[in-house]
Short mmCIF file of C-alpha atoms in Angstrom, two decimals:
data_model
loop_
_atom_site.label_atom_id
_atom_site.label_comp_id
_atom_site.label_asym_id
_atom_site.label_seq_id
_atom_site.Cartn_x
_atom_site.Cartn_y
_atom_site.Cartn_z
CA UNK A 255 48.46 -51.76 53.39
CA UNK A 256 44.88 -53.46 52.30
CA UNK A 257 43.30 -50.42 53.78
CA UNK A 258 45.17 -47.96 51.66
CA UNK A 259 44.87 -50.63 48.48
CA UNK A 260 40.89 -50.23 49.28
CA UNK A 261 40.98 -46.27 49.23
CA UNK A 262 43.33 -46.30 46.01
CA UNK A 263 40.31 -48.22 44.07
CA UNK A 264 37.75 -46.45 45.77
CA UNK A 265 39.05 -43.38 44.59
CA UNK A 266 39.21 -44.57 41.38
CA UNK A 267 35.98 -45.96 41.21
CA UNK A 268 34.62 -42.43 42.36
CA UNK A 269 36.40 -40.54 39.32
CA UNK A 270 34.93 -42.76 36.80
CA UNK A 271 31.56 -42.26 38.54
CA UNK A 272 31.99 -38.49 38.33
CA UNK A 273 33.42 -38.34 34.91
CA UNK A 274 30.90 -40.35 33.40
CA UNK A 275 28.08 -37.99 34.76
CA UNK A 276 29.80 -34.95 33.60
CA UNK A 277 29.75 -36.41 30.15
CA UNK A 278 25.89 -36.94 30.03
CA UNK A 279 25.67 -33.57 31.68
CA UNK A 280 27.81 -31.99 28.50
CA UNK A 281 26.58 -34.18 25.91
CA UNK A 282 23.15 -33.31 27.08
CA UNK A 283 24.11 -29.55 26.83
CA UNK A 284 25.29 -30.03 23.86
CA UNK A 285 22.04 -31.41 21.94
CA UNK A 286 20.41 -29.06 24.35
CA UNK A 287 22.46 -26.12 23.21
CA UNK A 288 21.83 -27.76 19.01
CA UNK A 289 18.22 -27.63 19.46
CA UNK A 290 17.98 -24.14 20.48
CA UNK A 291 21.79 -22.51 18.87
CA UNK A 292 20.11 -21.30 15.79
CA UNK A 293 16.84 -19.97 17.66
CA UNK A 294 16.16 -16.05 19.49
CA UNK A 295 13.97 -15.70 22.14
CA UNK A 296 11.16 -13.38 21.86
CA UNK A 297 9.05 -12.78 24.74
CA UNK A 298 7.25 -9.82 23.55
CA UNK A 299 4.66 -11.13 20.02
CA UNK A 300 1.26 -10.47 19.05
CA UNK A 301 -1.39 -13.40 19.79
CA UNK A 302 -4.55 -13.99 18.49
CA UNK A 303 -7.55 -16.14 19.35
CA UNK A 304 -8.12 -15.87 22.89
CA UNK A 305 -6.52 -16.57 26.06
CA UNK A 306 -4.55 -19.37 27.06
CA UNK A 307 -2.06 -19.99 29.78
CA UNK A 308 1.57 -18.44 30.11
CA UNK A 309 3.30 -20.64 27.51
CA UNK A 310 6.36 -19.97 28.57
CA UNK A 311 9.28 -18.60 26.08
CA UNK A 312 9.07 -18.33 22.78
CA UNK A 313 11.74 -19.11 19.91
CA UNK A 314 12.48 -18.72 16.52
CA UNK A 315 14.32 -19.36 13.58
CA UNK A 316 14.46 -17.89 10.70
CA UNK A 317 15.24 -19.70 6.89
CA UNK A 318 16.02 -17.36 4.37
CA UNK A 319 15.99 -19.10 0.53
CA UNK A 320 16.50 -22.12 2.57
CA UNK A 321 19.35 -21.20 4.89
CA UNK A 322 18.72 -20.51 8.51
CA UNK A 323 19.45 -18.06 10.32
CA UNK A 324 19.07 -15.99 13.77
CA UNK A 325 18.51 -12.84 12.46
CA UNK A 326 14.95 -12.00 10.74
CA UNK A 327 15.11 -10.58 7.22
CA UNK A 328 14.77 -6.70 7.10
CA UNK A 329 11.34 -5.48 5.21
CA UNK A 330 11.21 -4.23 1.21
CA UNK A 331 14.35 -5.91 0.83
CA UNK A 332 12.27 -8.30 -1.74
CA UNK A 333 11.32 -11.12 0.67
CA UNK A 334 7.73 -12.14 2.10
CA UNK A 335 6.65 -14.69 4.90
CA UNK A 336 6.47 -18.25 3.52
CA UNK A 337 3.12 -19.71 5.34
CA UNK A 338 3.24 -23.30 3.57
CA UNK A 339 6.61 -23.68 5.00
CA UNK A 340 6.48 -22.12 8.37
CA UNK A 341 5.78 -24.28 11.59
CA UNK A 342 5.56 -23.89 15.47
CA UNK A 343 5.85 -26.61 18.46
CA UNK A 344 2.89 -27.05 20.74
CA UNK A 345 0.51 -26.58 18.28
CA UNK A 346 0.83 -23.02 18.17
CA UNK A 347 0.40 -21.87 14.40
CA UNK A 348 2.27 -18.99 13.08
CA UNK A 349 1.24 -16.32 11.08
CA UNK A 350 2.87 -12.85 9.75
CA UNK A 351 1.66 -9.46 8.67
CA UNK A 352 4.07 -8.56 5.83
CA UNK A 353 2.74 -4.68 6.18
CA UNK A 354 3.91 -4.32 9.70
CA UNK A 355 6.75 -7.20 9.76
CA UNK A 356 5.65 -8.65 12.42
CA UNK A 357 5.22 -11.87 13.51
CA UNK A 358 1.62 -13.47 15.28
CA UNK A 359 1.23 -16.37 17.08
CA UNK A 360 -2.32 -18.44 17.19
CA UNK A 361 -2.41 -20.24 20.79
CA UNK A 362 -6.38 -21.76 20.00
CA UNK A 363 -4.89 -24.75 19.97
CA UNK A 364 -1.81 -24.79 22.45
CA UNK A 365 -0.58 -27.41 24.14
CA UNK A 366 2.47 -27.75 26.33
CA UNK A 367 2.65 -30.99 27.36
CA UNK A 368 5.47 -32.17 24.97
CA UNK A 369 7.54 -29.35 25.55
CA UNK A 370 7.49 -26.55 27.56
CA UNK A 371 9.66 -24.40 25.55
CA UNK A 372 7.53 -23.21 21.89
CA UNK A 373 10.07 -23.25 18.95
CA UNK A 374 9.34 -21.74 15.48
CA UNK A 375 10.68 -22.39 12.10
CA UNK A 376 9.74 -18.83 10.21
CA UNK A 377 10.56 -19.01 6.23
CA UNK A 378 10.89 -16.78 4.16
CA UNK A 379 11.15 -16.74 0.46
CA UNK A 380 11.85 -14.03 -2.34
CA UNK A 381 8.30 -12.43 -2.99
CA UNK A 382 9.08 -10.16 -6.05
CA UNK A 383 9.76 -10.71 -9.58
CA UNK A 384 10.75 -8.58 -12.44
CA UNK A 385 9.04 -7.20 -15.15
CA UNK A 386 9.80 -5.31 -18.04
CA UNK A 387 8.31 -1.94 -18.97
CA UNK A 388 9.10 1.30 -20.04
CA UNK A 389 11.54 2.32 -17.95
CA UNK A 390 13.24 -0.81 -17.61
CA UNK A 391 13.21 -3.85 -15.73
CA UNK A 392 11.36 -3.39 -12.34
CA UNK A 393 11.00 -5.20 -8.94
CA UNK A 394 7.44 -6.02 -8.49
CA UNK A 395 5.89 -7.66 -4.67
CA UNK A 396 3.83 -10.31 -5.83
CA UNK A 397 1.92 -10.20 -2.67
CA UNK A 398 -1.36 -8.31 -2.24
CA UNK A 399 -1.26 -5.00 0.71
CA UNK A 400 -3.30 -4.82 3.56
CA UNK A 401 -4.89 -1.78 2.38
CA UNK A 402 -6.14 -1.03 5.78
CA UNK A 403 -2.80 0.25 6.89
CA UNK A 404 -1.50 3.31 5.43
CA UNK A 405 2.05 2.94 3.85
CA UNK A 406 5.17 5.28 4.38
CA UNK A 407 7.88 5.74 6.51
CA UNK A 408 6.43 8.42 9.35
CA UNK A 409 5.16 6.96 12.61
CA UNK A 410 2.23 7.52 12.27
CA UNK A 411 2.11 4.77 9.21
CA UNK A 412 0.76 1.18 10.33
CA UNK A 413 2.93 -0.58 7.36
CA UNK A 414 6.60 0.87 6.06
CA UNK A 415 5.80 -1.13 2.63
CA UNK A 416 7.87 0.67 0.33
CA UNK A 417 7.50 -0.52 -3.58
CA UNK A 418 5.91 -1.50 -6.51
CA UNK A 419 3.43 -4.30 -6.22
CA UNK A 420 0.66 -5.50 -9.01
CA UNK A 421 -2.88 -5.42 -9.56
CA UNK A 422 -5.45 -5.56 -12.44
CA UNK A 423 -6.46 -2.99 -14.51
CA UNK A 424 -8.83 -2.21 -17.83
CA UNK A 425 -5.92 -2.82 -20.23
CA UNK A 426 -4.09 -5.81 -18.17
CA UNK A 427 -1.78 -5.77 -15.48
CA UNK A 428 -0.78 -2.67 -13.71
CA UNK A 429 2.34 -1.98 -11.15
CA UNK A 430 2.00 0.57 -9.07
CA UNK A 431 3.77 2.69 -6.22
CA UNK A 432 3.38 2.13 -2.56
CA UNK A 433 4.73 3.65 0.32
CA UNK A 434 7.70 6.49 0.76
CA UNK A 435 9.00 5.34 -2.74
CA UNK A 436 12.01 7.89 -3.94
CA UNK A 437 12.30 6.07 -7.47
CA UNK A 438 9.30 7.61 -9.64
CA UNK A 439 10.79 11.01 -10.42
CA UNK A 440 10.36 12.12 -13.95
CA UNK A 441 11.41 15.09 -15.71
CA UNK A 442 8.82 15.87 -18.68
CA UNK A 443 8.13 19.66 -19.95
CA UNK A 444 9.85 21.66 -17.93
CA UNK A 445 7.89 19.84 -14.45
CA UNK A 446 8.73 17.02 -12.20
CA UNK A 447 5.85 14.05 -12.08
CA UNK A 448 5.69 11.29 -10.23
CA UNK A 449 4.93 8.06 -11.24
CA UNK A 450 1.87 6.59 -10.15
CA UNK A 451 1.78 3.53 -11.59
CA UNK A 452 2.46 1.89 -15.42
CA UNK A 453 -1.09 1.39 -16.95
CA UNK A 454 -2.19 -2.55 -18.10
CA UNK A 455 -1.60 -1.23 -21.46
CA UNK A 456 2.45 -0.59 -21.08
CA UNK A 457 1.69 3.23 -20.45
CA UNK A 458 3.49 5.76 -17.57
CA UNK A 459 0.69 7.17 -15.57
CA UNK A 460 2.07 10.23 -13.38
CA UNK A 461 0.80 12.90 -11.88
CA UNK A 462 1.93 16.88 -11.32
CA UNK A 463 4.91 17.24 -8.59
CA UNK A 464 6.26 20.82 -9.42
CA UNK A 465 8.43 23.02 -11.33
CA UNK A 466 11.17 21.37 -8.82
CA UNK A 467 11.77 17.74 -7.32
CA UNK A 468 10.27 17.49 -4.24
CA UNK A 469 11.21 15.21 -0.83
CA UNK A 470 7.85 12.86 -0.28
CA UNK A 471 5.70 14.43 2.37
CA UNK A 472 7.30 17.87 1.31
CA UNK A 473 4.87 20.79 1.99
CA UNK A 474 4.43 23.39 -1.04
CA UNK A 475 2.20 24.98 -3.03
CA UNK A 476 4.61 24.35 -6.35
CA UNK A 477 3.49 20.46 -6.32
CA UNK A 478 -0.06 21.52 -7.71
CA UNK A 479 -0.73 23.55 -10.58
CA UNK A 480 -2.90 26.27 -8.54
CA UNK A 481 -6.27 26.18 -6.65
CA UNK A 482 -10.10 25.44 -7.64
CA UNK A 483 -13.96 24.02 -6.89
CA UNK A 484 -14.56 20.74 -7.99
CA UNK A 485 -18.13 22.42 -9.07
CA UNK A 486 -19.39 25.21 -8.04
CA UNK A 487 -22.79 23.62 -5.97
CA UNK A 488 -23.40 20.74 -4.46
CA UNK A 489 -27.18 20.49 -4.61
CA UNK A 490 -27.39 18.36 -7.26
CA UNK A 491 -26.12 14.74 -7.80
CA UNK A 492 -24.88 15.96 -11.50
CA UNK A 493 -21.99 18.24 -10.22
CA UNK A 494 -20.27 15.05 -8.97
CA UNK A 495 -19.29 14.53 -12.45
CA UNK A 496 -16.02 15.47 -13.91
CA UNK A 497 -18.53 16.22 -16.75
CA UNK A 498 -22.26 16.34 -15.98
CA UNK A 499 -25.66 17.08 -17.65
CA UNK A 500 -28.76 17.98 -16.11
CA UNK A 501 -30.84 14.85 -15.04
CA UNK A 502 -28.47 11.91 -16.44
CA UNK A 503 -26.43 9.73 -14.28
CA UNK A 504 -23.67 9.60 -16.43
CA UNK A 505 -23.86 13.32 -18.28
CA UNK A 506 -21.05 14.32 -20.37
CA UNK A 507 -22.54 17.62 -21.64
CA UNK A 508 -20.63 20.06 -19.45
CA UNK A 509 -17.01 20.18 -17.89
CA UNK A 510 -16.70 20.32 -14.60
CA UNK A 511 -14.70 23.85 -13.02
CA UNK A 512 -11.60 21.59 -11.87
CA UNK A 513 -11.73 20.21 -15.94
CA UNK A 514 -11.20 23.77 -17.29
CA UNK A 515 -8.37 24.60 -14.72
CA UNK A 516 -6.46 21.27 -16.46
CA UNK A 517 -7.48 22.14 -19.81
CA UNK A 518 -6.19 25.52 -19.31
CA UNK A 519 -2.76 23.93 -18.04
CA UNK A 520 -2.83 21.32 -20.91
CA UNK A 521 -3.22 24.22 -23.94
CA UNK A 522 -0.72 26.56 -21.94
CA UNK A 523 1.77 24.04 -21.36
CA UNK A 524 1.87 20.29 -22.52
CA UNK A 525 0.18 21.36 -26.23
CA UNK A 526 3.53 21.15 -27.98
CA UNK A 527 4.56 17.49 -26.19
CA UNK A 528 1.30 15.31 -27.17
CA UNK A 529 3.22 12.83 -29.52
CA UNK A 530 4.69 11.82 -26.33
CA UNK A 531 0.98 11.18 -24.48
CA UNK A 532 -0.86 8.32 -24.88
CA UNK A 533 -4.46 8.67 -25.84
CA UNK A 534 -6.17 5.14 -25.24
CA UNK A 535 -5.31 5.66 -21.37
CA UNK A 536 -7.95 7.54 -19.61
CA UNK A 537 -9.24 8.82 -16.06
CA UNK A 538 -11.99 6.98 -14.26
CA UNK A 539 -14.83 9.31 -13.18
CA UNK A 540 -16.78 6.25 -11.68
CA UNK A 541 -20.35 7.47 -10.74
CA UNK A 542 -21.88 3.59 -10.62
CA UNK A 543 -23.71 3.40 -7.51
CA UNK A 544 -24.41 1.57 -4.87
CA UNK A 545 -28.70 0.85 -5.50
CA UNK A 546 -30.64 0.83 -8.87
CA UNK A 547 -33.35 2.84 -7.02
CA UNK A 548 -35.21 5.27 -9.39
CA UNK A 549 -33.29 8.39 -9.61
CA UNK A 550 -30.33 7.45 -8.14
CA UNK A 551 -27.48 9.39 -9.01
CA UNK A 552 -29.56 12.39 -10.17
CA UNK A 553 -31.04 15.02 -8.75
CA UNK A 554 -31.09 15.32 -4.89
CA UNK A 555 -32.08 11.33 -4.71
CA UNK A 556 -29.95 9.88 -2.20
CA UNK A 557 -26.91 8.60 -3.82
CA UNK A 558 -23.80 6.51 -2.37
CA UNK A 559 -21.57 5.78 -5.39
CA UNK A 560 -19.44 2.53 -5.59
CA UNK A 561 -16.46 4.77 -4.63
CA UNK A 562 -17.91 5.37 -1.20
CA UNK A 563 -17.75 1.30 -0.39
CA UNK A 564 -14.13 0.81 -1.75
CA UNK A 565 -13.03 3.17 0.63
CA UNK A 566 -15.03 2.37 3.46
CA UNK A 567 -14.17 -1.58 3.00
CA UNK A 568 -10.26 -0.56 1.78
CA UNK A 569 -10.61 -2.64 -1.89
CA UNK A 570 -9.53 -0.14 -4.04
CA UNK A 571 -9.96 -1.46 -7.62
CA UNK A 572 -8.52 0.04 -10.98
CA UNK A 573 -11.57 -1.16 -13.28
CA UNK A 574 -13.97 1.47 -14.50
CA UNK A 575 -17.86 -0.05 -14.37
CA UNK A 576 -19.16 2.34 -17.14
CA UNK A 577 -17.35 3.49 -20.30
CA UNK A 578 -19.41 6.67 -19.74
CA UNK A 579 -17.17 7.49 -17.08
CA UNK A 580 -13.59 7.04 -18.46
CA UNK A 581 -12.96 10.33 -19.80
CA UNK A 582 -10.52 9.80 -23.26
CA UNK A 583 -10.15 12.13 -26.40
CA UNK A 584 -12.15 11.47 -29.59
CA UNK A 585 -9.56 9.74 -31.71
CA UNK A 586 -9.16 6.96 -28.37
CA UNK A 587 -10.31 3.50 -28.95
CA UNK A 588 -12.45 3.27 -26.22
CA UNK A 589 -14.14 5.44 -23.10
CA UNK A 590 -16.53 8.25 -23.58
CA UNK A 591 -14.38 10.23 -26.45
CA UNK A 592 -15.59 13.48 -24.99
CA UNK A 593 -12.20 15.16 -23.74
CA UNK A 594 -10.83 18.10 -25.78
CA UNK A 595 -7.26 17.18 -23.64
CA UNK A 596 -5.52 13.92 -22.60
CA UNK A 597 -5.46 14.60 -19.13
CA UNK A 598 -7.21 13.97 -15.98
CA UNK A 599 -6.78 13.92 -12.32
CA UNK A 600 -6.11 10.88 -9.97
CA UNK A 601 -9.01 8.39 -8.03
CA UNK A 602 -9.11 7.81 -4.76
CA UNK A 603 -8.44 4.07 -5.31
CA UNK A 604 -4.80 5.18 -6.84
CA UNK A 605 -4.41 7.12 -3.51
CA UNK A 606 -5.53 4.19 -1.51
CA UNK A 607 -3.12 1.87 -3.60
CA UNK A 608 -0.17 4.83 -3.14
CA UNK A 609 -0.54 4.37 0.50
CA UNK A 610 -3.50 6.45 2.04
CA UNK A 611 -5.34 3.76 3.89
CA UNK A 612 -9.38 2.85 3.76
CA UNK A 613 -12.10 2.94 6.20
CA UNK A 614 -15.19 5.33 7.61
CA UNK A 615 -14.80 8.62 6.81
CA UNK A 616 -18.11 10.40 7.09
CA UNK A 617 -19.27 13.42 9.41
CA UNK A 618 -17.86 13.31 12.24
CA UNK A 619 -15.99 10.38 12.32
CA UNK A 620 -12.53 9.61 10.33
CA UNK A 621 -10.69 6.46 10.45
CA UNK A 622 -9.28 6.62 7.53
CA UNK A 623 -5.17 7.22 8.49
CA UNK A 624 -2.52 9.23 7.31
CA UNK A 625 0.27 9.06 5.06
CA UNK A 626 2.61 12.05 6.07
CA UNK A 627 5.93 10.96 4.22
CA UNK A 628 3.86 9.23 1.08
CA UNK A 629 5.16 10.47 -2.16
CA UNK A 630 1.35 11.76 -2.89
CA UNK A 631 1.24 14.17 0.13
CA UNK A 632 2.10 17.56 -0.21
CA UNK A 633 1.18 19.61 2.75
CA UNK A 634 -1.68 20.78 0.72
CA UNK A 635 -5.84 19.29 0.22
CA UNK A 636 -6.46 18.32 -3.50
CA UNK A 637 -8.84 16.79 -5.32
CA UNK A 638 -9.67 13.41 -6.87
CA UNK A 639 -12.18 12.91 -9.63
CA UNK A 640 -13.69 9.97 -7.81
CA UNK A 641 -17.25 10.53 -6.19
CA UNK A 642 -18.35 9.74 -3.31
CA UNK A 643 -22.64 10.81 -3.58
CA UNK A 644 -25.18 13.04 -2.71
CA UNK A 645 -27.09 12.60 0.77
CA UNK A 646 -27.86 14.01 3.97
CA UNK A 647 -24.65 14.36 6.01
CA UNK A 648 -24.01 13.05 9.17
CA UNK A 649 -25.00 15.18 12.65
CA UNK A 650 -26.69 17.94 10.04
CA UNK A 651 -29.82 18.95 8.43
CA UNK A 652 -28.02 19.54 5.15
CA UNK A 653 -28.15 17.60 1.67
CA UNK A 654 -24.70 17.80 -0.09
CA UNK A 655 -22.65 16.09 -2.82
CA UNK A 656 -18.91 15.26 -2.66
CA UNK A 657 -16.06 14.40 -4.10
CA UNK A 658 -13.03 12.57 -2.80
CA UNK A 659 -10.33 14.74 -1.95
CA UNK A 660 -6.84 14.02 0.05
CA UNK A 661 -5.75 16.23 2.95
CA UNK A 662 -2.20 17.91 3.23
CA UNK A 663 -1.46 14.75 5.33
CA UNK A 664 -2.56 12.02 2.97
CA UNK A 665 -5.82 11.06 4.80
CA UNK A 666 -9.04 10.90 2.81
CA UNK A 667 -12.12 12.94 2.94
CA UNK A 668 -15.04 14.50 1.02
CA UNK A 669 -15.95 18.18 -0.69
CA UNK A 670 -16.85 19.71 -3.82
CA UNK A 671 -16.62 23.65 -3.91
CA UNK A 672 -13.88 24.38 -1.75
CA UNK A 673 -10.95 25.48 -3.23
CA UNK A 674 -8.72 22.60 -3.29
CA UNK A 675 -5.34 21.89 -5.48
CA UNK A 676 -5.20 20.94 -8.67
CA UNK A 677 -3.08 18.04 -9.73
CA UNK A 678 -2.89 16.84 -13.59
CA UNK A 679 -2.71 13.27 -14.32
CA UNK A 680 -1.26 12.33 -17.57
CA UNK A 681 -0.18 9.15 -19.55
CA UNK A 682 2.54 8.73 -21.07
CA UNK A 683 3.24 6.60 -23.81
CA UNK A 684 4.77 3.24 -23.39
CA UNK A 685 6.85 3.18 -27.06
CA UNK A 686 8.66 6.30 -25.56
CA UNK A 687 13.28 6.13 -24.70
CA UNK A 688 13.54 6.98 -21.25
CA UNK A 689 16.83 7.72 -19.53
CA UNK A 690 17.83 8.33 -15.36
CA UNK A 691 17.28 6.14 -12.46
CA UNK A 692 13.97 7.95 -10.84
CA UNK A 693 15.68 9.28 -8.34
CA UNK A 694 15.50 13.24 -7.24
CA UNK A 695 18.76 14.12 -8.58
CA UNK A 696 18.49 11.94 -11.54
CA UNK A 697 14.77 11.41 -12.81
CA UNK A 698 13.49 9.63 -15.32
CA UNK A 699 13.40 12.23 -18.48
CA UNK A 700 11.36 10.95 -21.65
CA UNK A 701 13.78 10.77 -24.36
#
């Protein structure tokens, strides 16, 4: 009987033992399973700043206007990467590309020995606001594009950025369109337009898109108005001008062949809508350049105009340097008064802003990427009016001057008397009733 008393407790003693384990082992879970509940494991990330040893797995979580969450938020739904708030364990520091969406890690200063497992707190808060122009209230990214990336939906596209986002203008503060946008349809004179941005000054600034809406990246001929030089020679710095004289810089004696083409198109067939233009909006020719040298910008001195480095550096900027070179109508309050028309064709920094990226694009070397679903590209080369200068060209014996122009598949590159397309830029004015939701099958039409 004592020996079966003795088993009885033992027994006992033995459950408690075991129970009381299992609970640390399940509380433990438990604050183990807390800390990591609300974080996803991501083995595969971008890391910059050297090497550094395996550190393991990777976590994160993700606060959305302060709530967390496992699931990151989706891109141009209106929300940008929070870098004040956002933290890392192990002294990892986090960063984010909002082009890409895409998350990088910095390991220069890792260190493991607290934990073995790297958590990260990712935060993201609304990055647009709303502004109120012509057309209505619009959603505007407050954040700046990495304009090294080119922006649309194809592939081939380093960012899918799809929007309107800010910068500075002559007049103020312009918003313009980025990416594979399908809200800047407009109806106006019997043509579609697209939007290309609203000018600092309130103003719609659009360009030519066809006697029919067009899908973005849509190849045909009916999104330009027809074919033509830029000038017709290229031995002389003065035919980079959208106007030009003989020996000046900044001539404004003679229009260029692409300038008669648009005048021809404005006469035949905006004439009868000008109270709806505006006329203090005008086109930037910029031929500032790069040196003060003697000469430069005339005759067959070697020439790089300030165009040349915003591409090459992607900083696209919407300031005109001379007032020379932005081409407005007599009764304008400012610019060069010299056009007979108010219109104009686009600069390669618009382009750049619309989603063609920067970078080298000379001889035989092109880095500059493409945009194959942008809203600019039509399957068809066309011209800008911004220059680019006059100098030997690489891998030849030749001296030429060029002209930005944009290839069928949004890249960037240079000419002047090939025939390219022809697409009008015009302004309209900001005063104007506009109805429609910019969409294909209901654009914007100017009341």
């Amino acid at each position: 009987m004592k020996l079966e008393k003795f088993k009885e407790e033992n027994n006992k003693k033995t459950f408690i033992v075991i129970f009381t384990v299992c609970c640390i082992l399940l509380l433990a879970g438990v604050l183990l399973y807390n800390s990591f509940a609300v974080f996803t494991e991501e083995k595969e990330f971008n890391v910059i700043n050297g090497t550094y040893q395996d550190p393991g797995d990777i976590y994160f979580a993700y606060y959305v206007d302060g709530q967390i969450t496992r699931d990151l938020p989706k891109q141009n739904t209106g929300y940008i990467f929070d870098e004040e708030q956002s933290n890392c364990t192990n002294g990892v520091v986090p960063t984010f590309d909002n082009s890409t969406w895409k998350f990088t890690a910095d390991y220069s200063n890792y260190n493991a020995s607290d934990y073995t497992r790297t958590k990260c707190n990712l935060y993201f808060k609304t990055g647009t606001k709303t502004v109120s122009t012509a057309l209505g209230d619009l959603e505007v990214y407050t954040y700046t594009p990495d304009f090294t990336k080119s922006a649309c939906d194809d592939a081939t596209c380093e960012s899918h950025e799809k929007g309107i986002f800010e910068t500075t203008d002559d007049d103020g503060v312009s918003y313009y369109y980025r990416g594979s946008v399908e809200n800047n349809y407009v109806s106006f004179a019997g043509y579609y337009w697209r939007i290309i941005r609203i000018n600092g000054n309130g103003s719609i600034r659009m360009i030519y898109d066809g006697t029919v809406a067009h899908a973005n990246g849509e190849t045909s001929e009916d999104r330009q108005v027809g074919t033509s030089q830029f000038n017709p020679a290229y031995v002389d710095n003065m035919y980079l001008g959208y106007m030009y004289s003989n020996g000046d810089a900044h001539g404004l004696g003679t229009s260029s062949t692409i300038k008669t083409v648009n005048d021809n198109f404005y006469s035949s067939n905006l004439s009868s809508y000008a109270s709806y233009l505006e006329l203090n909006s005008g086109f930037c020719g910029d031929r500032s350049t790069l040196t003060q040298q003697s000469g430069s910008g005339t005759g067959r001195t070697m020439t790089y105009n300030k165009g040349y480095i915003r591409v090459s550096t992607s900083s696209p900027s919407l300031i005109c340097e001379y007032q020379s070179d932005y081409y407005t109508i007599s009764t304008s309050n400012k610019g060069n008064k010299v056009l007979t028309y108010p219109i104009g064709l686009i600069t390669v920094d618009e382009v750049i802003l619309a989603g063609s990226s920067g970078g080298i694009f000379n001889g035989n070397y092109n880095y500059v990427k493409p945009s194959i679903t942008g809203y600019l590209t039509t399957g068809n080369n066309y011209y800008t009016m911004t220059p680019i200068g006059g100098y030997v060209q690489y891998n030849t014996n030749g001296w030429f001057a060029f002209v930005f122009f944009v290839y069928g598949n949004g890249m960037i590159d240079g000419d002047m008397v090939s025939s390219e397309g022809v697409r009008p830029v015009i302004n309209i004015r900001s005063d104007v009733t506009v109805s429609g939701d910019g969409t294909m099958d209901n654009p914007y039409r100017i009341q």
